[in-house]
Coordinates of C-alpha atoms in Angstrom, one line a residue:
Chain A
X1 CA 0.0 0.0 0.0
X2 CA 1.4 3.4 -1.0
X3 CA 1.8 5.6 2.0
X4 CA 0.8 8.7 0.0
X5 CA 2.2 12.2 0.4
X6 CA 1.1 12.9 3.9
X7 CA 4.1 13.5 6.2
X8 CA 4.7 11.3 9.2
X9 CA 3.1 12.6 12.5
X10 CA 5.2 12.5 15.6
X11 CA 4.1 12.5 19.2
X12 CA 5.9 12.8 22.6
X13 CA 4.9 10.1 25.1
X14 CA 5.9 9.0 28.5
X15 CA 6.1 5.3 29.4
X16 CA 7.3 3.6 32.6
X17 CA 9.4 0.8 31.2
X18 CA 10.8 -1.8 33.6
X19 CA 10.4 0.7 36.5
X20 CA 12.1 3.6 34.8
X21 CA 10.3 6.7 33.4
X22 CA 11.1 7.0 29.7
X23 CA 10.2 10.0 27.5
X24 CA 10.3 9.3 23.8
X25 CA 9.2 10.7 20.5
X26 CA 7.4 8.3 18.3
X27 CA 5.8 8.2 14.9
X28 CA 2.1 7.7 15.5
X29 CA 2.3 4.6 13.3
X30 CA 4.9 2.9 15.6
X31 CA 3.8 -0.1 17.6
X32 CA 4.7 -0.4 21.2
X33 CA 6.9 -3.3 20.0
X34 CA 8.8 -1.1 17.6
X35 CA 9.2 1.7 20.2
X36 CA 10.6 -0.8 22.7
X37 CA 13.0 -2.4 20.3
X38 CA 14.0 0.4 18.0
X39 CA 13.7 3.5 20.2
X40 CA 14.6 2.1 23.6
X41 CA 16.9 -0.7 22.5
X42 CA 15.0 -3.3 24.5
X43 CA 15.1 -6.2 22.0
X44 CA 13.8 -8.9 24.3
X45 CA 10.3 -8.7 23.0
X46 CA 10.4 -10.3 19.5
X47 CA 8.7 -9.5 16.3
X48 CA 7.3 -12.8 15.1
X49 CA 4.2 -12.4 13.0
X50 CA 3.5 -8.7 13.7
X51 CA -0.3 -9.5 13.5
X52 CA -1.1 -10.6 17.1
X53 CA -1.1 -14.3 16.1
X54 CA 2.2 -15.7 17.6
X55 CA 2.7 -13.9 21.0
X56 CA 6.4 -13.5 20.6
X57 CA 6.0 -9.8 21.3
X58 CA 4.1 -10.3 24.6
X59 CA 4.8 -7.8 27.4
X60 CA 3.0 -6.8 30.5
X61 CA 1.1 -3.6 29.9
X62 CA -0.3 -2.0 33.0
X63 CA 0.3 -5.4 34.7
X64 CA -1.5 -7.5 32.0
X65 CA -0.1 -9.5 29.2
X66 CA -0.6 -7.9 25.9
X67 CA 0.7 -8.2 22.3
X68 CA 3.0 -5.2 21.8
X69 CA 2.7 -5.5 18.0
X70 CA -1.0 -4.6 18.1
X71 CA -0.6 -1.7 20.6
X72 CA 0.2 1.7 19.1
X73 CA 2.9 3.3 21.1
X74 CA 1.2 6.7 21.0
X75 CA -2.0 5.1 22.5
X76 CA 0.0 3.8 25.5
X77 CA 1.1 7.3 26.7
X78 CA 1.2 7.1 30.5
X79 CA 1.3 3.3 30.7
X80 CA 3.5 1.0 32.7
X81 CA 5.3 -1.6 30.6
X82 CA 7.3 -4.6 31.8
X83 CA 9.3 -6.5 29.2
X84 CA 11.3 -9.8 29.6
X85 CA 14.2 -7.6 30.6
X86 CA 12.3 -6.5 33.6
X87 CA 11.0 -9.8 35.0
X88 CA 14.1 -10.6 37.0
X89 CA 15.0 -8.8 40.2
X90 CA 18.6 -7.9 39.4
X91 CA 20.4 -11.2 39.1
X92 CA 17.6 -13.2 40.7
X93 CA 15.4 -14.7 38.1
X94 CA 11.6 -14.7 38.5
X95 CA 9.9 -18.0 39.5
X96 CA 8.6 -18.3 36.0
X97 CA 12.1 -17.8 34.5
X98 CA 13.5 -20.4 36.9
X99 CA 10.8 -22.9 36.0
X100 CA 11.4 -22.5 32.3
X101 CA 15.1 -23.2 32.9
X102 CA 14.4 -26.2 35.1
X103 CA 11.9 -27.8 32.6
X104 CA 13.6 -26.9 29.3
X105 CA 10.7 -24.7 28.3
X106 CA 12.4 -23.6 25.1
X107 CA 14.6 -24.7 22.3
X108 CA 15.7 -21.9 19.9
X109 CA 14.5 -19.3 22.4
X110 CA 12.9 -16.9 19.9
X111 CA 9.4 -17.2 21.4
X112 CA 10.7 -17.4 25.0
X113 CA 10.5 -13.8 26.0
X114 CA 6.9 -13.7 25.0
X115 CA 6.2 -17.1 26.7
X116 CA 7.8 -15.8 29.9
X117 CA 5.7 -12.6 30.0
X118 CA 2.6 -14.5 29.0
X119 CA 3.1 -17.1 31.7
X120 CA 3.6 -14.3 34.2
X121 CA 0.3 -12.8 33.1
X122 CA -1.4 -16.3 33.2
X123 CA -0.4 -16.7 36.9
X124 CA -1.8 -13.3 37.8
X125 CA -5.0 -14.1 36.0
X126 CA -5.3 -17.4 37.7
X127 CA -4.6 -15.9 41.1
X128 CA -7.5 -13.6 40.5
X129 CA -9.8 -16.6 39.8
X130 CA -10.3 -15.9 36.1
X131 CA -12.0 -18.7 34.2
X132 CA -11.0 -19.8 30.7
X133 CA -12.6 -21.5 27.7
X134 CA -11.9 -25.0 29.1
X135 CA -13.3 -24.2 32.5
X136 CA -16.4 -26.4 32.9
X137 CA -18.2 -23.9 35.1
X138 CA -17.2 -20.3 34.4
X139 CA -18.6 -19.2 37.7
X140 CA -16.0 -21.3 39.5
X141 CA -12.3 -20.4 40.1
X142 CA -10.6 -23.3 38.4
X143 CA -7.2 -24.8 39.5
X144 CA -4.4 -24.3 37.0
X145 CA -4.3 -27.9 35.6
X146 CA -2.5 -28.8 32.4
X147 CA -5.7 -28.3 30.3
X148 CA -6.1 -24.8 31.7
X149 CA -2.4 -24.0 31.1
X150 CA -2.6 -25.1 27.5
X151 CA -5.7 -23.1 26.8
X152 CA -4.4 -20.0 28.5
X153 CA -1.0 -20.1 26.8
X154 CA -2.6 -20.7 23.3
X155 CA -1.7 -17.1 22.3
X156 CA 2.0 -18.1 22.3
X157 CA 3.2 -20.3 19.5
X158 CA 6.5 -22.2 19.7
X159 CA 7.7 -23.5 16.3
X160 CA 10.3 -25.7 18.0
X161 CA 7.4 -27.4 19.8
X162 CA 8.7 -27.0 23.4
X163 CA 5.2 -27.1 24.7
X164 CA 5.7 -30.1 27.0
X165 CA 8.4 -28.2 28.8
X166 CA 6.4 -25.0 28.8
X167 CA 3.4 -26.6 30.4
X168 CA 5.6 -28.2 33.0
X169 CA 7.3 -24.9 33.7
X170 CA 4.0 -23.0 34.1
X171 CA 2.6 -25.8 36.3
X172 CA 5.6 -25.6 38.6
X173 CA 5.6 -21.8 38.7
X174 CA 2.0 -21.9 39.7
X175 CA 2.7 -23.9 42.8
Chain B
X1 CA 1.0 2.5 6.7
X2 CA -0.5 5.9 5.9
X3 CA 0.6 8.6 8.4
X4 CA -2.3 9.6 10.7
X5 CA -3.1 12.1 13.4
X6 CA -3.8 10.6 16.8
X7 CA -6.1 12.2 19.4
X8 CA -7.3 10.9 22.7
X9 CA -11.0 11.8 23.3
X10 CA -11.9 12.9 26.9
X11 CA -15.7 12.4 26.6
X12 CA -18.2 11.0 24.1
X13 CA -19.1 14.6 23.1
X14 CA -15.4 15.3 22.5
X15 CA -15.1 12.1 20.5
X16 CA -18.0 13.1 18.3
X17 CA -16.6 16.5 17.7
X18 CA -13.1 15.1 16.8
X19 CA -14.5 12.6 14.4
X20 CA -14.1 13.6 10.7
X21 CA -15.0 11.8 7.5
X22 CA -11.5 10.3 7.2
X23 CA -11.3 9.4 10.9
X24 CA -11.8 6.1 12.8
X25 CA -12.4 5.5 16.5
X26 CA -9.7 3.4 18.1
X27 CA -10.5 1.0 20.9
X28 CA -8.0 -1.7 21.9
X29 CA -6.7 -1.7 18.3
X30 CA -6.3 -5.5 18.1
X31 CA -8.2 -5.5 14.8
X32 CA -7.9 -2.0 13.5
X33 CA -4.1 -1.7 13.9
X34 CA -3.7 -4.9 12.0
X35 CA -6.0 -3.7 9.2
X36 CA -4.0 -0.5 9.0
X37 CA -0.7 -2.4 8.8
X38 CA -2.3 -4.5 6.0
X39 CA -3.4 -1.4 4.2
X40 CA -7.1 -2.4 4.5
X41 CA -7.9 0.5 6.8
X42 CA -6.3 3.9 5.9
X43 CA -7.7 6.5 8.3
X44 CA -6.0 9.9 8.3
X45 CA -7.0 10.4 12.0
X46 CA -7.5 8.1 14.9
X47 CA -9.8 9.2 17.7
X48 CA -8.9 7.1 20.7
X49 CA -12.0 6.2 22.7
X50 CA -10.5 3.4 24.7
X51 CA -10.0 5.6 27.8
X52 CA -13.4 7.1 27.9
X53 CA -15.2 6.6 31.2
X54 CA -17.2 3.6 29.8
X55 CA -15.1 1.0 31.5
X56 CA -17.6 -0.3 34.1
X57 CA -20.2 -3.0 34.2
X58 CA -23.4 -2.0 35.8
X59 CA -25.5 -4.8 37.4
X60 CA -29.2 -4.6 37.8
X61 CA -31.2 -6.5 40.4
X62 CA -32.8 -8.8 37.7
X63 CA -29.4 -9.7 36.4
X64 CA -29.6 -7.1 33.6
X65 CA -26.2 -5.6 32.6
X66 CA -25.0 -2.3 31.2
X67 CA -21.5 -3.0 29.9
X68 CA -19.4 0.0 29.1
X69 CA -18.0 -0.1 25.5
X70 CA -14.5 0.4 26.8
X71 CA -14.6 -2.6 29.2
X72 CA -11.9 -5.0 28.2
X73 CA -13.0 -8.4 26.9
X74 CA -11.1 -10.1 29.7
X75 CA -12.7 -8.0 32.4
X76 CA -16.2 -8.8 31.0
X77 CA -15.5 -12.6 31.1
X78 CA -13.9 -12.3 34.6
X79 CA -16.8 -10.3 36.1
X80 CA -18.4 -12.4 38.9
X81 CA -21.9 -11.1 38.1
X82 CA -21.5 -11.9 34.4
X83 CA -20.2 -15.4 35.2
X84 CA -23.1 -16.0 37.6
X85 CA -26.0 -14.5 35.7
X86 CA -24.9 -14.8 32.1
X87 CA -22.4 -17.7 31.8
X88 CA -23.3 -17.9 28.1
X89 CA -21.8 -14.5 27.6
X90 CA -18.6 -15.3 29.6
X91 CA -18.2 -18.5 27.7
X92 CA -18.5 -16.8 24.3
X93 CA -16.0 -14.1 25.2
X94 CA -13.5 -16.7 26.5
X95 CA -14.0 -18.7 23.3
X96 CA -12.6 -15.8 21.3
X97 CA -9.0 -14.8 20.6
X98 CA -6.1 -15.2 23.1
X99 CA -5.5 -14.1 26.6
X100 CA -3.4 -11.2 25.4
X101 CA -5.9 -10.0 22.9
X102 CA -8.8 -10.3 25.4
X103 CA -6.8 -8.1 27.7
X104 CA -6.5 -5.4 25.0
X105 CA -9.7 -5.6 23.0
X106 CA -12.7 -3.5 24.1
X107 CA -16.4 -4.6 24.1
X108 CA -17.3 -1.9 21.6
X109 CA -14.4 -2.9 19.3
X110 CA -15.3 -6.6 19.5
X111 CA -18.8 -5.7 18.2
X112 CA -17.3 -3.7 15.3
X113 CA -14.4 -5.9 14.3
X114 CA -14.2 -6.7 10.6
X115 CA -14.5 -10.0 8.8
X116 CA -11.4 -12.2 8.6
X117 CA -12.3 -13.1 5.0
X118 CA -8.8 -13.6 3.3
X119 CA -9.8 -11.5 0.3
X120 CA -11.0 -8.6 2.4
X121 CA -7.6 -8.6 4.2
X122 CA -5.5 -8.8 1.0
X123 CA -5.3 -5.5 -0.8
X124 CA -4.0 -7.1 -3.9
X125 CA -7.4 -8.9 -4.4
X126 CA -10.8 -7.5 -5.4
X127 CA -13.3 -7.2 -2.6
X128 CA -16.7 -5.4 -2.5
X129 CA -16.5 -4.9 1.2
X130 CA -13.1 -3.2 1.0
X131 CA -13.5 -1.5 -2.4
X132 CA -17.1 -1.5 -3.6
X133 CA -17.6 -2.5 -7.2
X134 CA -14.5 -4.6 -7.5
X135 CA -16.2 -7.9 -7.2
X136 CA -16.1 -10.9 -4.8
X137 CA -13.5 -13.6 -5.6
X138 CA -14.8 -15.7 -2.7
X139 CA -18.0 -16.6 -4.4
X140 CA -16.2 -18.9 -6.8
X141 CA -12.8 -19.0 -4.9
X142 CA -11.6 -20.0 -1.5
X143 CA -14.9 -20.1 0.2
X144 CA -14.6 -22.9 2.7
X145 CA -15.2 -20.6 5.7
X146 CA -17.7 -18.3 4.1
X147 CA -21.4 -17.7 4.8
X148 CA -24.1 -20.2 4.1
X149 CA -27.1 -18.2 5.3
X150 CA -28.4 -15.0 3.7
X151 CA -25.4 -14.6 1.4
X152 CA -25.3 -12.0 -1.4
X153 CA -23.7 -12.3 -4.9
X154 CA -21.7 -9.3 -3.8
X155 CA -20.3 -10.7 -0.5
X156 CA -20.2 -14.0 1.3
X157 CA -18.1 -12.9 4.3
X158 CA -18.9 -14.0 7.9
X159 CA -19.0 -11.9 11.0
X160 CA -16.1 -13.1 13.3
X161 CA -17.3 -12.2 16.8
X162 CA -18.1 -14.9 19.4
X163 CA -19.4 -12.4 21.9
X164 CA -21.9 -10.9 19.5
X165 CA -23.4 -14.4 18.9
X166 CA -24.1 -14.7 22.7
X167 CA -25.4 -11.1 22.9
X168 CA -27.7 -11.8 19.9
X169 CA -29.2 -14.8 21.8
X170 CA -29.6 -12.6 24.9
X171 CA -31.5 -9.9 23.0
X172 CA -28.8 -7.3 23.8
X173 CA -29.0 -3.7 22.6
X174 CA -26.3 -1.1 22.1
X175 CA -26.3 2.5 23.2
X176 CA -25.2 4.7 20.3
X177 CA -24.2 8.3 20.8
X178 CA -24.5 10.6 17.8
X179 CA -24.7 14.4 17.1
X180 CA -28.5 14.2 17.6
X181 CA -28.4 12.5 20.9
X182 CA -28.5 8.8 21.9
X183 CA -30.3 5.7 20.4
X184 CA -30.7 2.3 21.8
X185 CA -30.4 -0.3 19.0
X186 CA -31.0 -4.0 19.3
X187 CA -28.2 -6.1 17.9
X188 CA -30.6 -7.5 15.4
X189 CA -30.8 -3.9 13.9
X190 CA -27.2 -3.0 14.5
X191 CA -25.9 -5.7 12.1
X192 CA -27.1 -5.9 8.5
X193 CA -27.2 -8.3 5.6
X194 CA -24.7 -7.6 2.9
X195 CA -27.2 -7.0 0.1
X196 CA -25.8 -4.8 -2.6
X197 CA -23.7 -2.7 -0.1
X198 CA -21.4 -5.1 1.8
X199 CA -19.0 -2.3 2.6
X200 CA -21.3 -1.6 5.6
X201 CA -21.2 -4.2 8.3
X202 CA -23.6 -2.3 10.5
X203 CA -26.3 0.3 10.3
X204 CA -24.2 2.9 12.2
X205 CA -23.5 6.2 10.4
X206 CA -20.0 7.7 10.3
X207 CA -19.2 9.2 13.7
X208 CA -21.7 7.2 15.6
X209 CA -20.2 6.0 18.9
X210 CA -21.2 2.9 20.8
X211 CA -21.0 3.7 24.5
X212 CA -22.5 0.6 26.1
X213 CA -24.2 -2.8 25.6
X214 CA -27.4 -3.4 27.5
X215 CA -28.2 -7.1 28.4
X216 CA -31.7 -7.8 29.7
X217 CA -32.2 -9.7 33.0
X218 CA -31.0 -13.2 33.5
X219 CA -32.5 -15.9 31.2
X220 CA -33.6 -18.3 33.9
X221 CA -32.9 -21.3 31.6
X222 CA -29.7 -23.2 31.1
X223 CA -27.6 -21.8 28.3
X224 CA -24.3 -22.8 26.5
X225 CA -21.9 -21.4 23.9
X226 CA -20.5 -24.1 21.7
X227 CA -17.8 -23.4 19.1
X228 CA -16.3 -25.6 16.5
X229 CA -13.0 -24.5 14.9
X230 CA -10.0 -26.0 13.1
X231 CA -7.9 -26.2 16.2
X232 CA -8.7 -26.4 19.9
X233 CA -7.9 -22.8 20.8
X234 CA -7.2 -19.3 19.4
X235 CA -9.1 -19.7 16.1
X236 CA -12.2 -18.2 14.6
X237 CA -15.4 -20.3 14.4
X238 CA -16.3 -22.5 11.5
X239 CA -19.7 -22.7 13.2
X240 CA -20.7 -21.7 16.7
X241 CA -24.0 -21.7 18.5
X242 CA -25.3 -19.9 21.6
X243 CA -28.3 -21.9 22.8
X244 CA -30.7 -21.8 25.8
X245 CA -33.4 -24.2 26.6
X246 CA -36.3 -24.2 29.0
X247 CA -37.8 -27.6 29.5
X248 CA -40.9 -28.5 31.6
X249 CA -42.5 -32.0 31.8
X250 CA -40.5 -33.1 28.9
X251 CA -41.6 -30.3 26.6
X252 CA -39.6 -27.3 25.4
X253 CA -41.3 -24.2 26.8
X254 CA -38.8 -21.7 25.5
X255 CA -35.4 -21.6 23.7
X256 CA -32.9 -19.3 22.2
X257 CA -30.6 -20.2 19.3
X258 CA -28.0 -17.9 17.7
X259 CA -25.3 -18.9 15.3
X260 CA -21.8 -17.6 14.4
X261 CA -19.6 -18.3 11.4
X262 CA -22.6 -18.8 9.1
X263 CA -23.6 -15.3 7.9
X264 CA -22.6 -11.7 7.4
X265 CA -24.1 -11.0 10.9
X266 CA -24.5 -13.0 14.1
X267 CA -27.5 -15.1 13.1
X268 CA -30.6 -15.5 15.3
X269 CA -32.2 -18.8 14.4
X270 CA -35.8 -17.7 14.7
X271 CA -37.1 -20.6 12.5
X272 CA -35.4 -23.2 14.6
X273 CA -36.7 -21.5 17.8
X274 CA -40.3 -21.5 16.4
X275 CA -40.0 -25.1 15.3
X276 CA -38.8 -26.2 18.8
X277 CA -41.2 -24.4 21.2
X278 CA -43.9 -26.8 22.4
X279 CA -42.1 -29.9 21.0
X280 CA -40.8 -32.8 23.1
X281 CA -37.4 -32.2 24.5
X282 CA -35.7 -34.9 22.5
X283 CA -32.7 -35.0 20.2
X284 CA -35.0 -35.7 17.3
X285 CA -36.8 -32.4 18.0
X286 CA -33.5 -30.5 18.3
X287 CA -32.3 -31.9 15.0
X288 CA -35.6 -31.1 13.2
X289 CA -35.5 -27.6 14.5
X290 CA -31.9 -27.2 13.3
X291 CA -32.8 -28.6 9.9
X292 CA -35.7 -26.1 9.7
X293 CA -33.3 -23.3 10.1
X294 CA -30.7 -24.6 7.7
X295 CA -33.2 -25.4 5.0
X296 CA -32.6 -21.9 3.9
X297 CA -28.9 -22.4 3.5
X298 CA -27.2 -21.6 0.2
X299 CA -23.8 -23.2 0.4
X300 CA -21.0 -22.3 -2.0
X301 CA -18.7 -24.7 -3.8
X302 CA -16.5 -25.3 -0.8
X303 CA -18.7 -24.9 2.3
X304 CA -21.6 -27.4 2.1
X305 CA -20.0 -29.1 5.1
X306 CA -21.1 -26.1 7.2
X307 CA -24.8 -27.0 6.7
X308 CA -24.3 -30.4 8.3
X309 CA -22.0 -29.0 10.9
X310 CA -24.4 -26.3 11.9
X311 CA -27.2 -28.8 12.3
X312 CA -25.0 -31.0 14.4
X313 CA -23.7 -28.2 16.6
X314 CA -27.2 -26.9 17.3
X315 CA -28.4 -30.5 18.0
X316 CA -25.5 -31.4 20.3
X317 CA -25.6 -28.1 22.1
X318 CA -29.3 -28.4 22.9
X319 CA -29.0 -32.0 23.8
X320 CA -26.3 -31.1 26.3
X321 CA -28.6 -28.6 27.9
X322 CA -31.6 -31.0 27.8
X323 CA -29.7 -33.4 30.0
X324 CA -29.1 -30.6 32.6
X325 CA -32.7 -29.4 32.5

């Protein structure tokens, strides 16, 4: 598609990224993913499909997992963003990161930052009692069994097929 | 992507004032941003309505709901009152998209998402919905997932929302703000058949803003959302059904049946409902009712399977409820 003759529109925004206040100027067309990777140099979140279908770009946006490729950076002005770079506490890995290590929840590693952020979000959602599409009674607060983990992690694809390890890791991190 | 101006509206009034002919409202962006990236949507201005104060769910004593248009899909499905009083709605929302997308997508945006027809999403192909008058390659092309009910020679696309199917079964209405005031529009009148103008998914006029969805009081009959897709999760429906069934003394007193994946709009199966009321609550009755609805089907070269599938999904979904009743 031809972009036409209209000049780019730029906007100043403020994000809290991994605990630090960041002021940046973005093209209104920039996704949050591009702003993180290209403007802030945080290349942990990956560009897989750029259509919200693979989950490699998953970050925690105002505490919830979200696809950074579908979020316009300009629309997140004032938001809090945590990327995979912000999951650990200094040198101490998060329980989800430790569990992925212990259970080989990856192979090539490309989808792993998104898997880690998504799994972190899944644990928070489960702790709040959220149901899923495989919850028999949506009024109940289901335990995070393997079927629940698989359904809740379905927005994160792994082309290496490390799913067995990923499910085991999320199961352990949920304990 | 075409450069665009971005403005964040602070009120519905402000949003209406900021909307221009070449503008679009932005909710969570999970569909619109993708369509802009694909070149399918080319707004010169985005008016962000995702942070308007329509992010609450109001509960009425009879179980009725007023769901703000900016409520996130995940918050709707997680709401305790919704899960208790309208499990059908929670099930349908949870059946759609992924956890990430449900966290981002708004209720208003879910209703107004565009079809996932591959021709609509590919700017190198003709498409009457995207570019009126260019034709519909799906009629004789890749049409396995296209409409079987109420199609038009100009467009055979399906509506993709799961939530809207449940809301259609629940007789929901939308509150629409416009320059002349506010209207309350039943979903049955919000969505339209493609006819000779498939570019319009809904009856909304440019600049109209959905601010809330109203759901009547609780159904008081068991209900269930059943979705069939090509993989177990994170895929659009081939066919889905939102069904409710009220059985007394072995007879169907009342029922609701709405279908997804079969038409340009969420499809309320009135013929099936009429055929089922007063009949014995048996699988044979459910199947006969489903067949009465699908008798009007006009399948294309590649999607006759959907007729059988729809009959089976309706039958199985009702039979599942009949056992509970």
